């Protein structure tokens, strides 16, 4: 019996297609190419182990894209153009983006790409029993995560805003791309857009016959193939208690994404109470999620799924997240770090993770 995620997984395939210093350093250290590349094609690419890197500031984050081989320059240019194009249609900060238009008028037709993301978000809403909800945007605004003028809301404000939250009231017509929201609702694809984008970049690289590439979209990593020398990529998972300098684990991957949601990424401290509020909202309470987890990394061949699930499993907490993995174990693996720094990994990546900490394996 195929789960919804697995069904969508094959569908996504068909759709074909700042951390700054630390990320730069990490990618340099962990992903640097060693030795001459072994070309697998009939005619070996003399530039198989030559690397180029570009940097893109988009989607509210800092991105680093590296590709190897003789077509790398053209592939990277195409990748950059695609990022900018996607930002234009998705950005909530741009008045004329597709998302802003829908939010302003309550309905509107969207392009194929936006429709794929909204469909994914609606499926995730069902699969995660509401933990992933693309309608939390009014709550993000209320808490000040949009304007960065942070504010702890009153119970009345929360209750009023919660009335507008619920992805079960968003309708997408897959045939026409018409999206309709319930009154007062607003949607935000911030929880999956970067994963969709990194997935798309892999498609572009393939179209350019690139065999080896790695991208970091604000710390969300996705890799094409292996490193040019045939070895797996090694991706660092940040220590949530020392995100600028520490690593909690390193995972080896081939052709996969490692997408992390961490409470350390965006947060504010209420000066009156000393309470920390983080940018991932639990739609069942309206409050920033406090599930006992500090960071969740999803390892999957599907970047968009990984992005959505990193947010959702962070909200679920360890026990529910482990159960969710058990019923979807063919689609992804995960590295979960709790508030005490304990590192949990799922069985599927048991041989691929190294860490200075004791690793607890979920089975
Ligand atoms: P980031 O994008 O900061 O790397 P995430 O992938 O975890 O981290 O996404 C967080 C973003 O997702 C928030 O900035 C917000 O736009 C959105 N978001 C917050 N809570 C939820 C939720 N429960 N469901 C869906 N999206 C959410
Ligand atoms: Mg996410």
XYZ file of N, CA and C in Angstrom, residues 75-248:
522
model
N 25.221 25.867 -16.620
C 24.236 25.256 -15.708
C 24.002 26.160 -14.498
N 25.075 26.706 -13.962
C 24.941 27.572 -12.787
C 24.189 28.847 -13.128
N 24.440 29.391 -14.310
C 23.722 30.592 -14.739
C 22.223 30.305 -14.850
N 21.891 29.161 -15.458
C 20.471 28.787 -15.590
C 19.845 28.578 -14.208
N 20.620 27.997 -13.307
C 20.119 27.751 -11.948
C 19.802 29.073 -11.253
N 20.713 30.028 -11.401
C 20.503 31.330 -10.757
C 19.248 32.010 -11.311
N 19.086 31.953 -12.635
C 17.904 32.586 -13.228
C 16.619 31.948 -12.716
N 16.662 30.628 -12.535
C 15.465 29.935 -12.038
C 15.147 30.331 -10.592
N 16.173 30.495 -9.782
C 15.946 30.925 -8.389
C 15.262 32.295 -8.387
N 15.774 33.211 -9.209
C 15.212 34.569 -9.222
C 13.778 34.549 -9.739
N 13.525 33.686 -10.740
C 12.171 33.580 -11.280
C 11.211 33.035 -10.209
N 11.642 31.998 -9.524
C 10.770 31.423 -8.488
C 10.529 32.425 -7.362
N 11.573 33.164 -6.989
C 11.396 34.174 -5.945
C 10.326 35.189 -6.364
N 10.353 35.580 -7.636
C 9.383 36.568 -8.119
C 7.946 36.070 -8.022
N 7.732 34.775 -8.230
C 6.338 34.309 -8.175
C 5.906 33.943 -6.748
N 6.894 33.658 -5.871
C 6.528 33.157 -4.539
C 6.614 34.184 -3.431
N 7.446 35.194 -3.609
C 7.769 36.061 -2.474
C 6.547 36.805 -1.941
N 6.390 36.696 -0.640
C 5.288 37.373 0.011
C 5.600 38.866 0.152
N 6.880 39.202 0.048
C 7.288 40.607 0.148
C 7.127 41.367 -1.164
N 6.834 40.681 -2.254
C 6.649 41.355 -3.547
C 5.167 41.459 -3.842
N 4.730 42.682 -4.067
C 3.301 42.947 -4.240
C 2.683 42.151 -5.387
N 3.484 41.917 -6.428
C 2.926 41.267 -7.612
C 3.253 39.793 -7.738
N 3.772 39.197 -6.674
C 4.002 37.755 -6.754
C 2.645 37.040 -6.798
N 2.678 35.801 -7.269
C 1.415 35.047 -7.347
C 0.803 34.883 -5.959
N 1.666 34.632 -4.979
C 1.158 34.422 -3.617
C 0.540 35.707 -3.069
N 1.203 36.845 -3.303
C 0.643 38.111 -2.802
C -0.702 38.409 -3.444
N -0.814 38.100 -4.736
C -2.096 38.372 -5.419
C -3.217 37.535 -4.806
N -2.930 36.245 -4.586
C -3.946 35.374 -3.981
C -4.302 35.882 -2.580
N -3.287 36.272 -1.817
C -3.555 36.734 -0.446
C -4.357 38.032 -0.423
N -4.132 38.882 -1.420
C -4.829 40.168 -1.452
C -6.305 40.003 -1.794
N -6.585 39.121 -2.747
C -7.959 39.039 -3.250
C -8.705 37.806 -2.749
N -7.986 36.874 -2.122
C -8.655 35.669 -1.620
C -8.762 34.570 -2.641
N -8.401 34.862 -3.885
C -8.389 33.791 -4.884
C -7.587 34.247 -6.096
N -7.231 33.296 -6.933
C -6.500 33.653 -8.147
C -5.880 32.425 -8.776
N -5.592 32.562 -10.069
C -4.943 31.462 -10.779
C -3.448 31.542 -10.570
N -2.834 30.389 -10.356
C -1.385 30.368 -10.160
C -0.740 29.488 -11.220
N 0.570 29.668 -11.377
C 1.311 28.886 -12.368
C 1.442 27.444 -11.892
N 1.896 26.614 -12.823
C 2.089 25.202 -12.522
C 2.992 24.987 -11.300
N 4.099 25.712 -11.243
C 5.046 25.519 -10.135
C 4.395 25.843 -8.786
N 3.697 26.951 -8.733
C 3.037 27.327 -7.477
C 1.965 26.307 -7.117
N 1.245 25.837 -8.133
C 0.200 24.845 -7.872
C 0.802 23.553 -7.310
N 1.953 23.137 -7.846
C 2.612 21.921 -7.325
C 2.947 22.106 -5.846
N 3.454 23.292 -5.506
C 3.827 23.536 -4.108
C 2.597 23.580 -3.198
N 1.543 24.222 -3.681
C 0.333 24.292 -2.847
C -0.265 22.894 -2.668
N -0.266 22.104 -3.747
C -0.788 20.734 -3.622
C 0.034 19.947 -2.612
N 1.361 20.090 -2.701
C 2.239 19.404 -1.742
C 1.926 19.852 -0.309
N 1.755 21.172 -0.150
C 1.480 21.702 1.190
C 0.151 21.156 1.725
N -0.847 21.044 0.856
C -2.151 20.539 1.302
C -2.060 19.055 1.649
N -1.281 18.304 0.869
C -1.100 16.877 1.181
C -0.362 16.724 2.511
N 0.672 17.555 2.697
C 1.425 17.482 3.954
C 0.533 17.832 5.147
N -0.355 18.771 4.944
C -1.284 19.143 6.017
C -2.057 17.904 6.475
N -2.535 17.134 5.506
C -3.287 15.930 5.857
C -2.388 14.873 6.481
N -1.257 14.619 5.840
C -0.360 13.544 6.311
C 0.182 13.822 7.709
N 0.434 15.115 8.004
C 1.039 15.450 9.303
C -0.028 15.866 10.324
N -1.267 15.594 9.998
C -2.393 15.941 10.867
C -2.346 17.404 11.287
N -2.068 18.251 10.295
C -2.167 19.689 10.532
C -0.905 20.357 11.043
N 0.163 19.585 11.314
C 1.392 20.229 11.802
C 1.958 21.153 10.735
N 1.973 20.700 9.483
C 2.390 21.592 8.396
C 1.141 22.273 7.851
N 1.094 23.575 7.965
C -0.111 24.301 7.558
C 0.298 25.587 6.829
N 0.025 25.642 5.533
C 0.466 26.808 4.753
C -0.324 28.073 5.068
N -1.312 27.965 5.974
C -2.095 29.163 6.330
C -1.657 29.792 7.654
N -0.465 29.434 8.167
C -0.047 30.044 9.447
C 0.412 31.495 9.286
N 0.422 31.989 8.066
C 0.978 33.329 7.835
C 0.393 34.421 8.752
N -0.942 34.468 8.969
C -1.458 35.497 9.890
C -0.848 35.380 11.288
N -0.509 34.171 11.707
C 0.158 34.006 13.011
C 1.600 34.505 12.949
N 2.270 34.243 11.819
C 3.640 34.754 11.661
C 3.632 36.284 11.762
N 2.607 36.885 11.154
C 2.488 38.353 11.221
C 2.206 38.811 12.641
N 1.265 38.146 13.286
C 0.870 38.535 14.639
C 2.061 38.525 15.602
N 2.886 37.505 15.499
C 4.051 37.394 16.392
C 5.195 38.318 15.955
N 5.039 38.962 14.810
C 6.062 39.903 14.356
C 7.204 39.273 13.581
N 7.050 37.991 13.186
C 8.143 37.363 12.446
C 8.260 37.904 11.029
N 7.204 38.556 10.542
C 7.261 39.110 9.187
C 7.931 40.483 9.221
N 7.461 41.360 10.111
C 7.998 42.733 10.168
C 9.282 42.813 10.991
N 9.555 41.775 11.750
C 10.669 41.736 12.717
C 10.437 42.707 13.880
N 9.192 43.190 13.984
C 8.817 43.929 15.198
C 8.062 42.942 16.072
N 8.821 42.233 16.905
C 8.277 41.086 17.615
C 7.294 41.504 18.687
N 6.353 40.600 18.970
C 5.245 40.962 19.835
C 4.646 39.669 20.392
N 4.486 39.609 21.713
C 3.796 38.457 22.299
C 2.310 38.794 22.347
N 1.496 38.076 21.578
C 0.086 38.471 21.466
C -0.728 38.185 22.726
N -1.835 38.896 22.835
C -2.779 38.607 23.918
C -3.614 37.390 23.511
N -4.305 36.802 24.487
C -5.161 35.640 24.193
C -6.237 36.021 23.177
N -6.760 37.263 23.287
C -7.803 37.695 22.339
C -7.243 37.764 20.922
N -6.074 38.366 20.814
C -5.451 38.469 19.480
C -5.228 37.084 18.892
N -4.737 36.176 19.748
C -4.465 34.821 19.263
C -5.758 34.142 18.803
N -6.791 34.251 19.638
C -8.052 33.589 19.311
C -8.615 34.125 18.000
N -8.545 35.438 17.824
C -9.075 36.040 16.585
C -8.278 35.536 15.376
N -6.956 35.474 15.523
C -6.107 35.088 14.394
C -6.270 33.601 14.077
N -6.427 32.790 15.126
C -6.568 31.341 14.911
C -7.801 31.011 14.058
N -8.802 31.884 14.098
C -10.006 31.636 13.290
C -9.686 31.599 11.805
N -8.580 32.253 11.442
C -8.238 32.357 10.014
C -7.250 31.279 9.578
N -6.848 30.415 10.523
C -5.836 29.400 10.220
C -6.500 28.044 9.997
N -6.094 27.357 8.964
C -6.635 26.019 8.671
C -6.579 25.731 7.186
N -5.640 24.871 6.786
C -5.459 24.596 5.362
C -6.609 23.778 4.789
N -7.459 23.233 5.658
C -8.625 22.492 5.143
C -9.610 23.421 4.451
N -9.417 24.747 4.611
C -10.320 25.698 3.947
C -9.678 26.350 2.727
N -8.537 25.810 2.311
C -7.905 26.281 1.069
C -8.268 25.293 -0.037
N -8.751 25.818 -1.153
C -9.135 24.939 -2.262
C -8.237 25.217 -3.456
N -7.673 24.150 -4.012
C -6.872 24.269 -5.238
C -7.510 23.401 -6.308
N -7.846 24.008 -7.428
C -8.338 23.253 -8.577
C -7.123 22.869 -9.430
N -6.784 21.583 -9.419
C -5.564 21.150 -10.119
C -5.658 21.353 -11.631
N -6.869 21.333 -12.144
C -7.030 21.495 -13.595
C -6.712 22.925 -14.036
N -7.270 23.876 -13.308
C -7.165 25.271 -13.749
C -6.104 26.068 -12.981
N -5.648 25.539 -11.854
C -4.695 26.285 -11.028
C -5.352 27.388 -10.215
N -6.665 27.331 -10.096
C -7.362 28.356 -9.313
C -7.276 28.018 -7.819
N -6.772 28.978 -7.052
C -6.664 28.812 -5.594
C -7.701 29.697 -4.934
N -8.422 29.148 -3.966
C -9.414 29.951 -3.253
C -9.196 29.802 -1.745
N -9.090 30.942 -1.069
C -8.909 30.939 0.383
C -10.223 31.291 1.065
N -10.322 30.906 2.330
C -11.471 31.326 3.122
C -11.223 32.774 3.580
N -12.271 33.435 3.990
C -12.174 34.857 4.323
C -11.098 35.116 5.389
N -10.241 36.091 5.119
C -9.205 36.479 6.077
C -7.956 35.614 6.050
N -7.970 34.555 5.241
C -6.802 33.669 5.222
C -5.674 34.231 4.364
N -4.462 33.786 4.649
C -3.310 34.126 3.812
C -2.363 32.930 3.809
N -1.750 32.664 2.660
C -0.862 31.499 2.564
C 0.594 31.924 2.404
N 1.455 31.016 2.793
C 2.893 31.267 2.756
C 3.575 29.933 2.474
N 4.381 29.880 1.417
C 5.053 28.629 1.068
C 6.473 28.563 1.625
N 6.789 29.478 2.566
C 8.138 29.537 3.143
C 8.622 28.215 3.727
N 7.703 27.368 4.136
C 8.089 26.087 4.735
C 8.533 25.041 3.727
N 8.255 25.246 2.423
C 8.682 24.240 1.429
C 9.360 24.840 0.196
N 9.339 26.168 0.067
C 9.820 26.780 -1.182
C 11.297 26.482 -1.466
N 12.113 26.492 -0.425
C 13.534 26.267 -0.680
C 13.799 24.813 -1.071
N 13.031 23.910 -0.509
C 13.179 22.497 -0.883
C 12.717 22.259 -2.320
N 11.625 22.911 -2.692
C 11.171 22.826 -4.084
C 12.264 23.361 -4.999
N 12.857 24.466 -4.597
C 13.867 25.113 -5.440
C 15.114 24.239 -5.588
N 15.595 23.672 -4.480
C 16.807 22.842 -4.614
C 16.520 21.619 -5.472
N 15.307 21.096 -5.353
C 14.916 19.958 -6.203
C 14.960 20.377 -7.681
N 14.427 21.545 -7.969
C 14.410 22.067 -9.336
C 15.836 22.277 -9.854
N 16.726 22.741 -8.992
C 18.107 22.973 -9.422
C 18.763 21.665 -9.855
N 18.436 20.573 -9.177
C 18.995 19.266 -9.583
C 18.525 18.911 -10.996
N 17.265 19.217 -11.290
C 16.734 18.953 -12.635
C 17.487 19.763 -13.682
N 17.726 21.026 -13.355
C 18.443 21.889 -14.302
C 19.855 21.351 -14.527
N 20.520 20.986 -13.459
C 21.877 20.444 -13.611
C 21.852 19.210 -14.511
N 20.875 18.340 -14.307
C 20.783 17.135 -15.151
C 20.591 17.514 -16.614
N 19.729 18.531 -16.843
C 19.503 18.952 -18.243
C 20.805 19.405 -18.884
N 21.695 19.959 -18.110
C 22.987 20.410 -18.637
C 24.053 19.315 -18.559
N 23.626 18.094 -18.303
C 24.543 16.946 -18.213
C 25.597 17.102 -17.127
N 25.288 17.905 -16.127
C 26.176 17.972 -14.956
C 25.964 16.677 -14.168
N 27.052 16.061 -13.734
C 26.918 14.800 -12.988
C 27.181 14.965 -11.505
N 27.714 16.123 -11.146
C 28.118 16.304 -9.761
C 27.890 17.769 -9.373
N 27.074 17.996 -8.352
C 26.773 19.372 -7.945
C 26.252 19.368 -6.517
N 26.410 20.505 -5.861
C 25.892 20.640 -4.489
C 25.390 22.073 -4.297
N 24.230 22.202 -3.672
C 23.711 23.543 -3.400
C 23.383 23.667 -1.919
N 23.592 24.876 -1.416
C 23.179 25.206 -0.059
C 22.258 26.412 -0.153
N 20.993 26.222 0.152
C 20.057 27.341 0.138
C 19.802 27.704 1.593
N 20.593 28.626 2.101
C 20.487 28.991 3.512
C 20.697 27.803 4.434
N 21.614 26.942 4.087
C 21.904 25.795 4.953
C 21.142 24.539 4.582
N 20.110 24.670 3.769
C 19.430 23.480 3.257
C 20.230 22.954 2.083
N 20.680 21.711 2.193
C 21.621 21.178 1.214
C 20.934 20.178 0.288
N 21.326 20.207 -0.981
C 20.922 19.122 -1.871
C 22.071 18.852 -2.831
N 22.303 17.570 -3.127
C 23.444 17.157 -3.936
C 22.997 16.356 -5.130
N 23.722 16.524 -6.215
C 23.504 15.695 -7.399
C 24.650 14.694 -7.476
N 24.318 13.425 -7.607
C 25.326 12.381 -7.763
C 26.258 12.298 -6.572
N 27.510 11.951 -6.894
C 28.555 11.867 -5.869
C 29.508 13.033 -6.081
N 30.508 13.140 -5.230
C 31.610 14.058 -5.527
C 32.303 13.534 -6.788
N 33.048 14.372 -7.491
C 33.656 13.925 -8.746
C 34.546 12.691 -8.592
N 35.118 12.475 -7.426
C 35.963 11.292 -7.250
C 35.154 10.036 -6.926
N 33.839 10.163 -6.964
C 32.984 8.993 -6.768
C 32.597 8.754 -5.309
N 33.122 9.549 -4.404
C 32.775 9.343 -2.989
C 31.522 10.146 -2.640
N 30.831 9.759 -1.571
C 29.616 10.494 -1.189
C 29.939 11.908 -0.700
N 28.952 12.773 -0.789
C 29.067 14.096 -0.174
C 28.970 13.926 1.329
N 29.651 14.797 2.059
C 29.568 14.747 3.530
C 28.960 16.068 3.995
N 27.812 15.968 4.613
C 27.056 17.173 4.983
C 27.041 17.320 6.505
N 27.414 18.496 6.957
C 27.424 18.757 8.392
C 26.054 19.208 8.878
N 25.624 18.651 9.996
C 24.405 19.116 10.657
C 24.839 19.971 11.837
N 24.409 21.230 11.818
C 24.886 22.171 12.825
C 24.478 21.775 14.234
N 25.343 22.134 15.171
C 25.006 21.993 16.579
C 24.015 23.111 16.913
N 22.766 22.772 17.268
C 21.777 23.834 17.503
C 22.144 24.755 18.660
N 23.078 24.309 19.522
C 23.483 25.149 20.651
C 24.718 25.988 20.334
N 25.328 25.721 19.181
C 26.505 26.473 18.755
C 26.518 26.503 17.223
N 25.412 27.065 16.646
C 25.200 26.903 15.210
C 26.256 27.565 14.333
N 26.968 28.546 14.872
C 27.942 29.224 14.020
C 29.235 28.429 13.879
N 29.529 27.619 14.863
C 30.840 26.963 14.829
C 30.811 25.449 15.018
N 29.733 24.915 15.573
C 29.761 23.497 15.928
C 28.943 22.619 14.998
N 29.329 21.351 14.928
C 28.547 20.364 14.189
C 28.109 19.272 15.160
N 26.843 18.861 15.043
C 26.379 17.751 15.877
C 26.595 16.424 15.186
